Amino acid sequence: MLGRSAVPSMRFDTERPQAAGSTLPVLDVPRLRGQFDRVEVNSDGLRAVPVYTAEGLSVRLVKR
């Protein structure tokens, strides 16, 4: 079970930045319970919006 105080951090290659609108898989598990407080990314121009399903977590990247 995930705790709200847990904060995953994603590091992107600064030479080849990710594009806004991309959705990236983070966790693929048989069953996901709980949510993270937030997801951090090393980008000044993008933020990560968590997308939860019963089987995992993805993040959608959007402009700040």
PQR file with spaces between the fields and no chain letter, atoms N, CA, C, O and H, PARSE charges and radii, in Angstrom:
ATOM       1  N    MET     1       0.848   -1.179    0.000 -0.4000 1.5000
ATOM       2  CA   MET     1       0.000    0.000    0.000 -0.0000 2.0000
ATOM       3  C    MET     1       0.889    1.237    0.000  0.5500 1.7000
ATOM       4  O    MET     1       1.873    1.319    0.736 -0.5500 1.4000
ATOM       5  N    LEU     2       0.519    2.192   -0.841 -0.4000 1.5000
ATOM       6  CA   LEU     2       1.287    3.427   -0.937 -0.0000 2.0000
ATOM       7  C    LEU     2       0.899    4.383    0.177  0.5500 1.7000
ATOM       8  O    LEU     2      -0.264    4.454    0.574 -0.5500 1.4000
ATOM       9  H    LEU     2      -0.280    2.125   -1.439  0.4000 1.0000
ATOM      10  N    GLY     3       1.868    5.104    0.668 -0.4000 1.5000
ATOM      11  CA   GLY     3       1.604    6.126    1.665 -0.0000 2.0000
ATOM      12  C    GLY     3       1.649    7.501    1.026  0.5500 1.7000
ATOM      13  O    GLY     3       2.464    7.748    0.138 -0.5500 1.4000
ATOM      14  H    GLY     3       2.813    5.046    0.346  0.4000 1.0000
ATOM      15  N    ARG     4       0.788    8.388    1.465 -0.4000 1.5000
ATOM      16  CA   ARG     4       0.731    9.723    0.892 -0.0000 2.0000
ATOM      17  C    ARG     4       2.049   10.486    1.044  0.5500 1.7000
ATOM      18  O    ARG     4       2.336   11.387    0.255 -0.5500 1.4000
ATOM      19  H    ARG     4       0.126    8.188    2.187  0.4000 1.0000
ATOM      20  N    SER     5       2.844   10.136    2.044 -0.4000 1.5000
ATOM      21  CA   SER     5       4.093   10.860    2.237 -0.0000 2.0000
ATOM      22  C    SER     5       5.181   10.416    1.252  0.5500 1.7000
ATOM      23  O    SER     5       6.223   11.064    1.156 -0.5500 1.4000
ATOM      24  H    SER     5       2.611    9.405    2.685  0.4000 1.0000
ATOM      25  N    ALA     6       4.955    9.333    0.530 -0.4000 1.5000
ATOM      26  CA   ALA     6       5.920    8.860   -0.464 -0.0000 2.0000
ATOM      27  C    ALA     6       5.884    9.772   -1.690  0.5500 1.7000
ATOM      28  O    ALA     6       4.813   10.130   -2.182 -0.5500 1.4000
ATOM      29  H    ALA     6       4.109    8.807    0.608  0.4000 1.0000
ATOM      30  N    VAL     7       7.063   10.138   -2.172 -0.4000 1.5000
ATOM      31  CA   VAL     7       7.161   11.037   -3.329 -0.0000 2.0000
ATOM      32  C    VAL     7       8.163   10.450   -4.324  0.5500 1.7000
ATOM      33  O    VAL     7       9.370   10.583   -4.121 -0.5500 1.4000
ATOM      34  H    VAL     7       7.933    9.848   -1.773  0.4000 1.0000
ATOM      35  N    PRO     8       7.691    9.806   -5.392 -0.5600 1.5000
ATOM      36  CA   PRO     8       8.628    9.304   -6.393  0.2800 2.0000
ATOM      37  C    PRO     8       9.229   10.475   -7.175  0.5500 1.7000
ATOM      38  O    PRO     8       8.577   11.498   -7.384 -0.5500 1.4000
ATOM      39  N    SER     9      10.458   10.306   -7.594 -0.4000 1.5000
ATOM      40  CA   SER     9      11.161   11.347   -8.341 -0.0000 2.0000
ATOM      41  C    SER     9      11.592   10.770   -9.678  0.5500 1.7000
ATOM      42  O    SER     9      12.228    9.717   -9.724 -0.5500 1.4000
ATOM      43  H    SER     9      10.988    9.475   -7.424  0.4000 1.0000
ATOM      44  N    MET    10      11.252   11.450  -10.766 -0.4000 1.5000
ATOM      45  CA   MET    10      11.611   11.003  -12.104 -0.0000 2.0000
ATOM      46  C    MET    10      12.672   11.943  -12.660  0.5500 1.7000
ATOM      47  O    MET    10      12.517   13.163  -12.606 -0.5500 1.4000
ATOM      48  H    MET    10      10.735   12.306  -10.728  0.4000 1.0000
ATOM      49  N    ARG    11      13.754   11.370  -13.199 -0.4000 1.5000
ATOM      50  CA   ARG    11      14.841   12.157  -13.771 -0.0000 2.0000
ATOM      51  C    ARG    11      14.849   11.933  -15.278  0.5500 1.7000
ATOM      52  O    ARG    11      14.952   10.799  -15.746 -0.5500 1.4000
ATOM      53  H    ARG    11      13.880   10.379  -13.243  0.4000 1.0000
ATOM      54  N    PHE    12      14.740   13.015  -16.027 -0.4000 1.5000
ATOM      55  CA   PHE    12      14.739   12.933  -17.487 -0.0000 2.0000
ATOM      56  C    PHE    12      16.093   13.356  -18.033  0.5500 1.7000
ATOM      57  O    PHE    12      16.814   14.133  -17.406 -0.5500 1.4000
ATOM      58  H    PHE    12      14.657   13.937  -15.647  0.4000 1.0000
ATOM      59  N    ASP    13      16.426   12.845  -19.190 -0.4000 1.5000
ATOM      60  CA   ASP    13      17.648   13.224  -19.895 -0.0000 2.0000
ATOM      61  C    ASP    13      17.499   14.674  -20.352  0.5500 1.7000
ATOM      62  O    ASP    13      16.606   14.979  -21.143 -0.5500 1.4000
ATOM      63  H    ASP    13      15.841   12.214  -19.699  0.4000 1.0000
ATOM      64  N    THR    14      18.349   15.559  -19.874 -0.4000 1.5000
ATOM      65  CA   THR    14      18.233   16.980  -20.226 -0.0000 2.0000
ATOM      66  C    THR    14      18.636   17.249  -21.669  0.5500 1.7000
ATOM      67  O    THR    14      18.278   18.287  -22.225 -0.5500 1.4000
ATOM      68  H    THR    14      19.075   15.311  -19.232  0.4000 1.0000
ATOM      69  N    GLU    15      19.378   16.324  -22.285 -0.4000 1.5000
ATOM      70  CA   GLU    15      19.764   16.472  -23.691 -0.0000 2.0000
ATOM      71  C    GLU    15      18.605   16.130  -24.632  0.5500 1.7000
ATOM      72  O    GLU    15      18.519   16.648  -25.745 -0.5500 1.4000
ATOM      73  H    GLU    15      19.669   15.481  -21.833  0.4000 1.0000
ATOM      74  N    ARG    16      17.728   15.256  -24.169 -0.4000 1.5000
ATOM      75  CA   ARG    16      16.550   14.854  -24.962 -0.0000 2.0000
ATOM      76  C    ARG    16      15.316   14.948  -24.074  0.5500 1.7000
ATOM      77  O    ARG    16      14.827   13.928  -23.588 -0.5500 1.4000
ATOM      78  H    ARG    16      17.798   14.835  -23.265  0.4000 1.0000
ATOM      79  N    PRO    17      14.808   16.152  -23.858 -0.5600 1.5000
ATOM      80  CA   PRO    17      13.687   16.331  -22.927  0.2800 2.0000
ATOM      81  C    PRO    17      12.403   15.668  -23.409  0.5500 1.7000
ATOM      82  O    PRO    17      12.168   15.527  -24.609 -0.5500 1.4000
ATOM      83  N    GLN    18      11.588   15.271  -22.459 -0.4000 1.5000
ATOM      84  CA   GLN    18      10.275   14.700  -22.751 -0.0000 2.0000
ATOM      85  C    GLN    18       9.347   15.809  -23.237  0.5500 1.7000
ATOM      86  O    GLN    18       9.559   16.982  -22.927 -0.5500 1.4000
ATOM      87  H    GLN    18      11.778   15.386  -21.484  0.4000 1.0000
ATOM      88  N    ALA    19       8.333   15.443  -23.987 -0.4000 1.5000
ATOM      89  CA   ALA    19       7.391   16.418  -24.537 -0.0000 2.0000
ATOM      90  C    ALA    19       6.136   16.506  -23.678  0.5500 1.7000
ATOM      91  O    ALA    19       5.671   15.508  -23.127 -0.5500 1.4000
ATOM      92  H    ALA    19       8.160   14.491  -24.239  0.4000 1.0000
ATOM      93  N    ALA    20       5.598   17.712  -23.574 -0.4000 1.5000
ATOM      94  CA   ALA    20       4.309   17.900  -22.897 -0.0000 2.0000
ATOM      95  C    ALA    20       3.263   17.064  -23.618  0.5500 1.7000
ATOM      96  O    ALA    20       3.265   16.979  -24.846 -0.5500 1.4000
ATOM      97  H    ALA    20       5.975   18.523  -24.021  0.4000 1.0000
ATOM      98  N    GLY    21       2.380   16.454  -22.860 -0.4000 1.5000
ATOM      99  CA   GLY    21       1.340   15.598  -23.423 -0.0000 2.0000
ATOM     100  C    GLY    21       1.710   14.127  -23.420  0.5500 1.7000
ATOM     101  O    GLY    21       0.852   13.275  -23.655 -0.5500 1.4000
ATOM     102  H    GLY    21       2.378   16.523  -21.862  0.4000 1.0000
ATOM     103  N    SER    22       2.972   13.811  -23.159 -0.4000 1.5000
ATOM     104  CA   SER    22       3.407   12.411  -23.093 -0.0000 2.0000
ATOM     105  C    SER    22       2.864   11.746  -21.840  0.5500 1.7000
ATOM     106  O    SER    22       2.732   12.384  -20.795 -0.5500 1.4000
ATOM     107  H    SER    22       3.669   14.502  -22.969  0.4000 1.0000
ATOM     108  N    THR    23       2.551   10.466  -21.948 -0.4000 1.5000
ATOM     109  CA   THR    23       2.164    9.662  -20.794 -0.0000 2.0000
ATOM     110  C    THR    23       3.184    8.550  -20.650  0.5500 1.7000
ATOM     111  O    THR    23       3.430    7.788  -21.586 -0.5500 1.4000
ATOM     112  H    THR    23       2.658    9.948  -22.796  0.4000 1.0000
ATOM     113  N    LEU    24       3.779    8.465  -19.456 -0.4000 1.5000
ATOM     114  CA   LEU    24       4.847    7.503  -19.208 -0.0000 2.0000
ATOM     115  C    LEU    24       4.451    6.523  -18.115  0.5500 1.7000
ATOM     116  O    LEU    24       3.983    6.946  -17.058 -0.5500 1.4000
ATOM     117  H    LEU    24       3.579    9.084  -18.697  0.4000 1.0000
ATOM     118  N    PRO    25       4.628    5.213  -18.343 -0.5600 1.5000
ATOM     119  CA   PRO    25       4.337    4.233  -17.289  0.2800 2.0000
ATOM     120  C    PRO    25       5.372    4.333  -16.172  0.5500 1.7000
ATOM     121  O    PRO    25       6.558    4.533  -16.436 -0.5500 1.4000
ATOM     122  N    VAL    26       4.926    4.195  -14.928 -0.4000 1.5000
ATOM     123  CA   VAL    26       5.816    4.252  -13.772 -0.0000 2.0000
ATOM     124  C    VAL    26       5.788    2.926  -13.020  0.5500 1.7000
ATOM     125  O    VAL    26       6.841    2.348  -12.749 -0.5500 1.4000
ATOM     126  H    VAL    26       3.963    4.032  -14.713  0.4000 1.0000
ATOM     127  N    LEU    27       4.601    2.441  -12.682 -0.4000 1.5000
ATOM     128  CA   LEU    27       4.437    1.179  -11.960 -0.0000 2.0000
ATOM     129  C    LEU    27       3.446    0.293  -12.696  0.5500 1.7000
ATOM     130  O    LEU    27       2.402    0.758  -13.152 -0.5500 1.4000
ATOM     131  H    LEU    27       3.746    2.910  -12.902  0.4000 1.0000
ATOM     132  N    ASP    28       3.778   -0.983  -12.807 -0.4000 1.5000
ATOM     133  CA   ASP    28       2.871   -1.982  -13.369 -0.0000 2.0000
ATOM     134  C    ASP    28       2.826   -3.120  -12.357  0.5500 1.7000
ATOM     135  O    ASP    28       3.757   -3.920  -12.268 -0.5500 1.4000
ATOM     136  H    ASP    28       4.627   -1.361  -12.436  0.4000 1.0000
ATOM     137  N    VAL    29       1.754   -3.185  -11.608 -0.4000 1.5000
ATOM     138  CA   VAL    29       1.631   -4.159  -10.520 -0.0000 2.0000
ATOM     139  C    VAL    29       0.295   -4.883  -10.621  0.5500 1.7000
ATOM     140  O    VAL    29      -0.630   -4.372  -11.253 -0.5500 1.4000
ATOM     141  H    VAL    29       0.997   -2.535  -11.681  0.4000 1.0000
ATOM     142  N    PRO    30       0.172   -6.065  -10.010 -0.5600 1.5000
ATOM     143  CA   PRO    30      -1.100   -6.783  -10.048  0.2800 2.0000
ATOM     144  C    PRO    30      -2.239   -6.011   -9.392  0.5500 1.7000
ATOM     145  O    PRO    30      -3.391   -6.108   -9.814 -0.5500 1.4000
ATOM     146  N    ARG    31      -1.904   -5.237   -8.350 -0.4000 1.5000
ATOM     147  CA   ARG    31      -2.939   -4.475   -7.655 -0.0000 2.0000
ATOM     148  C    ARG    31      -2.282   -3.277   -6.981  0.5500 1.7000
ATOM     149  O    ARG    31      -1.301   -3.431   -6.253 -0.5500 1.4000
ATOM     150  H    ARG    31      -0.967   -5.157   -8.007  0.4000 1.0000
ATOM     151  N    LEU    32      -2.813   -2.099   -7.218 -0.4000 1.5000
ATOM     152  CA   LEU    32      -2.265   -0.887   -6.628 -0.0000 2.0000
ATOM     153  C    LEU    32      -3.272   -0.305   -5.652  0.5500 1.7000
ATOM     154  O    LEU    32      -4.430   -0.064   -5.994 -0.5500 1.4000
ATOM     155  H    LEU    32      -3.609   -1.974   -7.810  0.4000 1.0000
ATOM     156  N    ARG    33      -2.807   -0.085   -4.431 -0.4000 1.5000
ATOM     157  CA   ARG    33      -3.671    0.514   -3.408 -0.0000 2.0000
ATOM     158  C    ARG    33      -2.976    1.749   -2.868  0.5500 1.7000
ATOM     159  O    ARG    33      -1.795    1.702   -2.526 -0.5500 1.4000
ATOM     160  H    ARG    33      -1.867   -0.281   -4.153  0.4000 1.0000
ATOM     161  N    GLY    34      -3.698    2.843   -2.792 -0.4000 1.5000
ATOM     162  CA   GLY    34      -3.141    4.079   -2.261 -0.0000 2.0000
ATOM     163  C    GLY    34      -2.676    5.009   -3.367  0.5500 1.7000
ATOM     164  O    GLY    34      -2.769    4.694   -4.553 -0.5500 1.4000
ATOM     165  H    GLY    34      -4.658    2.881   -3.070  0.4000 1.0000
ATOM     166  N    GLN    35      -2.177    6.156   -2.950 -0.4000 1.5000
ATOM     167  CA   GLN    35      -1.695    7.157   -3.896 -0.0000 2.0000
ATOM     168  C    GLN    35      -0.485    7.866   -3.311  0.5500 1.7000
ATOM     169  O    GLN    35      -0.283    7.881   -2.097 -0.5500 1.4000
ATOM     170  H    GLN    35      -2.102    6.412   -1.986  0.4000 1.0000
ATOM     171  N    PHE    36       0.313    8.450   -4.188 -0.4000 1.5000
ATOM     172  CA   PHE    36       1.430    9.268   -3.771 -0.0000 2.0000
ATOM     173  C    PHE    36       0.937   10.691   -3.502  0.5500 1.7000
ATOM     174  O    PHE    36      -0.074   11.126   -4.054 -0.5500 1.4000
ATOM     175  H    PHE    36       0.149    8.438   -5.174  0.4000 1.0000
ATOM     176  N    ASP    37       1.658   11.394   -2.656 -0.4000 1.5000
ATOM     177  CA   ASP    37       1.344   12.792   -2.383 -0.0000 2.0000
ATOM     178  C    ASP    37       1.542   13.618   -3.650  0.5500 1.7000
ATOM     179  O    ASP    37       0.713   14.463   -3.989 -0.5500 1.4000
ATOM     180  H    ASP    37       2.479   11.040   -2.208  0.4000 1.0000
ATOM     181  N    ARG    38       2.649   13.365   -4.344 -0.4000 1.5000
ATOM     182  CA   ARG    38       2.956   14.044   -5.610 -0.0000 2.0000
ATOM     183  C    ARG    38       4.039   13.242   -6.315  0.5500 1.7000
ATOM     184  O    ARG    38       4.615   12.324   -5.732 -0.5500 1.4000
ATOM     185  H    ARG    38       3.322   12.679   -4.068  0.4000 1.0000
ATOM     186  N    VAL    39       4.315   13.583   -7.565 -0.4000 1.5000
ATOM     187  CA   VAL    39       5.400   12.984   -8.336 -0.0000 2.0000
ATOM     188  C    VAL    39       6.290   14.129   -8.795  0.5500 1.7000
ATOM     189  O    VAL    39       5.815   15.074   -9.425 -0.5500 1.4000
ATOM     190  H    VAL    39       3.847   14.329   -8.039  0.4000 1.0000
ATOM     191  N    GLU    40       7.580   14.049   -8.481 -0.4000 1.5000
ATOM     192  CA   GLU    40       8.511   15.107   -8.855 -0.0000 2.0000
ATOM     193  C    GLU    40       9.232   14.753  -10.149  0.5500 1.7000
ATOM     194  O    GLU    40       9.536   13.589  -10.409 -0.5500 1.4000
ATOM     195  H    GLU    40       7.966   13.282   -7.969  0.4000 1.0000
ATOM     196  N    VAL    41       9.502   15.782  -10.960 -0.4000 1.5000
ATOM     197  CA   VAL    41      10.299   15.619  -12.173 -0.0000 2.0000
ATOM     198  C    VAL    41      11.372   16.705  -12.203  0.5500 1.7000
ATOM     199  O    VAL    41      11.178   17.789  -11.653 -0.5500 1.4000
ATOM     200  H    VAL    41       9.255   16.728  -10.749  0.4000 1.0000
ATOM     201  N    ASN    42      12.495   16.414  -12.842 -0.4000 1.5000
ATOM     202  CA   ASN    42      13.586   17.376  -12.937 -0.0000 2.0000
ATOM     203  C    ASN    42      13.439   18.252  -14.178  0.5500 1.7000
ATOM     204  O    ASN    42      14.314   18.270  -15.044 -0.5500 1.4000
ATOM     205  H    ASN    42      12.653   15.533  -13.289  0.4000 1.0000
ATOM     206  N    SER    43      12.341   18.968  -14.255 -0.4000 1.5000
ATOM     207  CA   SER    43      12.066   19.831  -15.399 -0.0000 2.0000
ATOM     208  C    SER    43      11.447   21.136  -14.911  0.5500 1.7000
ATOM     209  O    SER    43      10.519   21.138  -14.103 -0.5500 1.4000
ATOM     210  H    SER    43      11.630   18.953  -13.552  0.4000 1.0000
ATOM     211  N    ASP    44      11.979   22.241  -15.416 -0.4000 1.5000
ATOM     212  CA   ASP    44      11.404   23.545  -15.072 -0.0000 2.0000
ATOM     213  C    ASP    44      10.142   23.834  -15.877  0.5500 1.7000
ATOM     214  O    ASP    44       9.307   24.635  -15.456 -0.5500 1.4000
ATOM     215  H    ASP    44      12.733   22.239  -16.073  0.4000 1.0000
ATOM     216  N    GLY    45       9.998   23.189  -17.027 -0.4000 1.5000
ATOM     217  CA   GLY    45       8.869   23.481  -17.895 -0.0000 2.0000
ATOM     218  C    GLY    45       7.722   22.489  -17.839  0.5500 1.7000
ATOM     219  O    GLY    45       6.649   22.752  -18.383 -0.5500 1.4000
ATOM     220  H    GLY    45      10.676   22.538  -17.369  0.4000 1.0000
ATOM     221  N    LEU    46       7.935   21.335  -17.178 -0.4000 1.5000
ATOM     222  CA   LEU    46       6.906   20.291  -17.128 -0.0000 2.0000
ATOM     223  C    LEU    46       6.609   19.893  -15.689  0.5500 1.7000
ATOM     224  O    LEU    46       7.459   20.003  -14.805 -0.5500 1.4000
ATOM     225  H    LEU    46       8.806   21.121  -16.736  0.4000 1.0000
ATOM     226  N    ARG    47       5.393   19.433  -15.478 -0.4000 1.5000
ATOM     227  CA   ARG    47       5.031   18.818  -14.206 -0.0000 2.0000
ATOM     228  C    ARG    47       4.348   17.496  -14.516  0.5500 1.7000
ATOM     229  O    ARG    47       3.816   17.304  -15.610 -0.5500 1.4000
ATOM     230  H    ARG    47       4.702   19.344  -16.195  0.4000 1.0000
ATOM     231  N    ALA    48       4.364   16.586  -13.550 -0.4000 1.5000
ATOM     232  CA   ALA    48       3.801   15.252  -13.736 -0.0000 2.0000
ATOM     233  C    ALA    48       2.452   15.157  -13.040  0.5500 1.7000
ATOM     234  O    ALA    48       2.331   15.466  -11.854 -0.5500 1.4000
ATOM     235  H    ALA    48       4.796   16.741  -12.662  0.4000 1.0000
ATOM     236  N    VAL    49       1.444   14.729  -13.783 -0.4000 1.5000
ATOM     237  CA   VAL    49       0.108   14.513  -13.235 -0.0000 2.0000
ATOM     238  C    VAL    49      -0.091   12.998  -13.124  0.5500 1.7000
ATOM     239  O    VAL    49      -0.079   12.306  -14.142 -0.5500 1.4000
ATOM     240  H    VAL    49       1.543   14.478  -14.746  0.4000 1.0000
ATOM     241  N    PRO    50      -0.276   12.470  -11.907 -0.5600 1.5000
ATOM     242  CA   PRO    50      -0.448   11.024  -11.753  0.2800 2.0000
ATOM     243  C    PRO    50      -1.735   10.529  -12.404  0.5500 1.7000
ATOM     244  O    PRO    50      -2.778   11.178  -12.326 -0.5500 1.4000
ATOM     245  N    VAL    51      -1.642    9.371  -13.045 -0.4000 1.5000
ATOM     246  CA   VAL    51      -2.795    8.698  -13.647 -0.0000 2.0000
ATOM     247  C    VAL    51      -2.838    7.300  -13.024  0.5500 1.7000
ATOM     248  O    VAL    51      -2.051    6.423  -13.383 -0.5500 1.4000
ATOM     249  H    VAL    51      -0.795    8.844  -13.109  0.4000 1.0000
ATOM     250  N    TYR    52      -3.768    7.108  -12.086 -0.4000 1.5000
ATOM     251  CA   TYR    52      -3.865    5.839  -11.351 -0.0000 2.0000
ATOM     252  C    TYR    52      -4.884    4.912  -11.998  0.5500 1.7000
ATOM     253  O    TYR    52      -5.942    5.337  -12.462 -0.5500 1.4000
ATOM     254  H    TYR    52      -4.407    7.819  -11.794  0.4000 1.0000
ATOM     255  N    THR    53      -4.523    3.616  -12.012 -0.4000 1.5000
ATOM     256  CA   THR    53      -5.470    2.564  -12.392 -0.0000 2.0000
ATOM     257  C    THR    53      -5.375    1.489  -11.306  0.5500 1.7000
ATOM     258  O    THR    53      -4.545    1.591  -10.403 -0.5500 1.4000
ATOM     259  H    THR    53      -3.663    3.272  -11.635  0.4000 1.0000
ATOM     260  N    ALA    54      -6.199    0.489  -11.390 -0.4000 1.5000
ATOM     261  CA   ALA    54      -6.143   -0.604  -10.411 -0.0000 2.0000
ATOM     262  C    ALA    54      -4.838   -1.389  -10.537  0.5500 1.7000
ATOM     263  O    ALA    54      -4.408   -2.032   -9.580 -0.5500 1.4000
ATOM     264  H    ALA    54      -6.874    0.406  -12.123  0.4000 1.0000
ATOM     265  N    GLU    55      -4.208   -1.341  -11.710 -0.4000 1.5000
ATOM     266  CA   GLU    55      -3.002   -2.127  -11.959 -0.0000 2.0000
ATOM     267  C    GLU    55      -1.722   -1.315  -11.981  0.5500 1.7000
ATOM     268  O    GLU    55      -0.659   -1.879  -12.240 -0.5500 1.4000
ATOM     269  H    GLU    55      -4.557   -0.819  -12.488  0.4000 1.0000
ATOM     270  N    GLY    56      -1.774   -0.026  -11.724 -0.4000 1.5000
ATOM     271  CA   GLY    56      -0.520    0.700  -11.757 -0.0000 2.0000
ATOM     272  C    GLY    56      -0.657    2.203  -11.783  0.5500 1.7000
ATOM     273  O    GLY    56      -1.707    2.773  -11.486 -0.5500 1.4000
ATOM     274  H    GLY    56      -2.638    0.432  -11.514  0.4000 1.0000
ATOM     275  N    LEU    57       0.445    2.817  -12.151 -0.4000 1.5000
ATOM     276  CA   LEU    57       0.549    4.273  -12.170 -0.0000 2.0000
ATOM     277  C    LEU    57       1.303    4.703  -13.407  0.5500 1.7000
ATOM     278  O    LEU    57       2.339    4.129  -13.745 -0.5500 1.4000
ATOM     279  H    LEU    57       1.298    2.354  -12.392  0.4000 1.0000
ATOM     280  N    SER    58       0.790    5.703  -14.078 -0.4000 1.5000
ATOM     281  CA   SER    58       1.482    6.387  -15.158 -0.0000 2.0000
ATOM     282  C    SER    58       1.486    7.861  -14.794  0.5500 1.7000
ATOM     283  O    SER    58       0.756    8.283  -13.897 -0.5500 1.4000
ATOM     284  H    SER    58      -0.051    6.169  -13.804  0.4000 1.0000
ATOM     285  N    VAL    59       2.299    8.641  -15.479 -0.4000 1.5000
ATOM     286  CA   VAL    59       2.250   10.091  -15.311 -0.0000 2.0000
ATOM     287  C    VAL    59       2.055   10.730  -16.670  0.5500 1.7000
ATOM     288  O    VAL    59       2.630   10.304  -17.671 -0.5500 1.4000
ATOM     289  H    VAL    59       2.892    8.298  -16.207  0.4000 1.0000
ATOM     290  N    ARG    60       1.234   11.755  -16.679 -0.4000 1.5000
ATOM     291  CA   ARG    60       1.022   12.568  -17.882 -0.0000 2.0000
ATOM     292  C    ARG    60       1.807   13.856  -17.661  0.5500 1.7000
ATOM     293  O    ARG    60       1.658   14.511  -16.629 -0.5500 1.4000
ATOM     294  H    ARG    60       0.766   12.101  -15.865  0.4000 1.0000
ATOM     295  N    LEU    61       2.633   14.211  -18.620 -0.4000 1.5000
ATOM     296  CA   LEU    61       3.453   15.403  -18.504 -0.0000 2.0000
ATOM     297  C    LEU    61       2.704   16.590  -19.102  0.5500 1.7000
ATOM     298  O    LEU    61       2.235   16.529  -20.238 -0.5500 1.4000
ATOM     299  H    LEU    61       2.754   13.678  -19.458  0.4000 1.0000
ATOM     300  N    VAL    62       2.597   17.652  -18.340 -0.4000 1.5000
ATOM     301  CA   VAL    62       1.916   18.867  -18.797 -0.0000 2.0000
ATOM     302  C    VAL    62       2.821   20.065  -18.534  0.5500 1.7000
ATOM     303  O    VAL    62       3.680   20.030  -17.653 -0.5500 1.4000
ATOM     304  H    VAL    62       2.978   17.702  -17.417  0.4000 1.0000
ATOM     305  N    LYS    63       2.615   21.126  -19.313 -0.4000 1.5000
ATOM     306  CA   LYS    63       3.396   22.344  -19.121 -0.0000 2.0000
ATOM     307  C    LYS    63       3.058   22.980  -17.794  0.5500 1.7000
ATOM     308  O    LYS    63       1.914   22.936  -17.343 -0.5500 1.4000
ATOM     309  H    LYS    63       1.917   21.154  -20.029  0.4000 1.0000
ATOM     310  N    ARG    64       4.069   23.578  -17.165 -0.4000 1.5000
ATOM     311  CA   ARG    64       3.864   24.314  -15.907 -0.0000 2.0000
ATOM     312  C    ARG    64       3.165   25.616  -16.201  0.5500 1.7000
ATOM     313  O    ARG    64       2.894   26.391  -15.284 -0.5500 1.4000
ATOM     314  H    ARG    64       4.999   23.614  -17.531  0.4000 1.0000
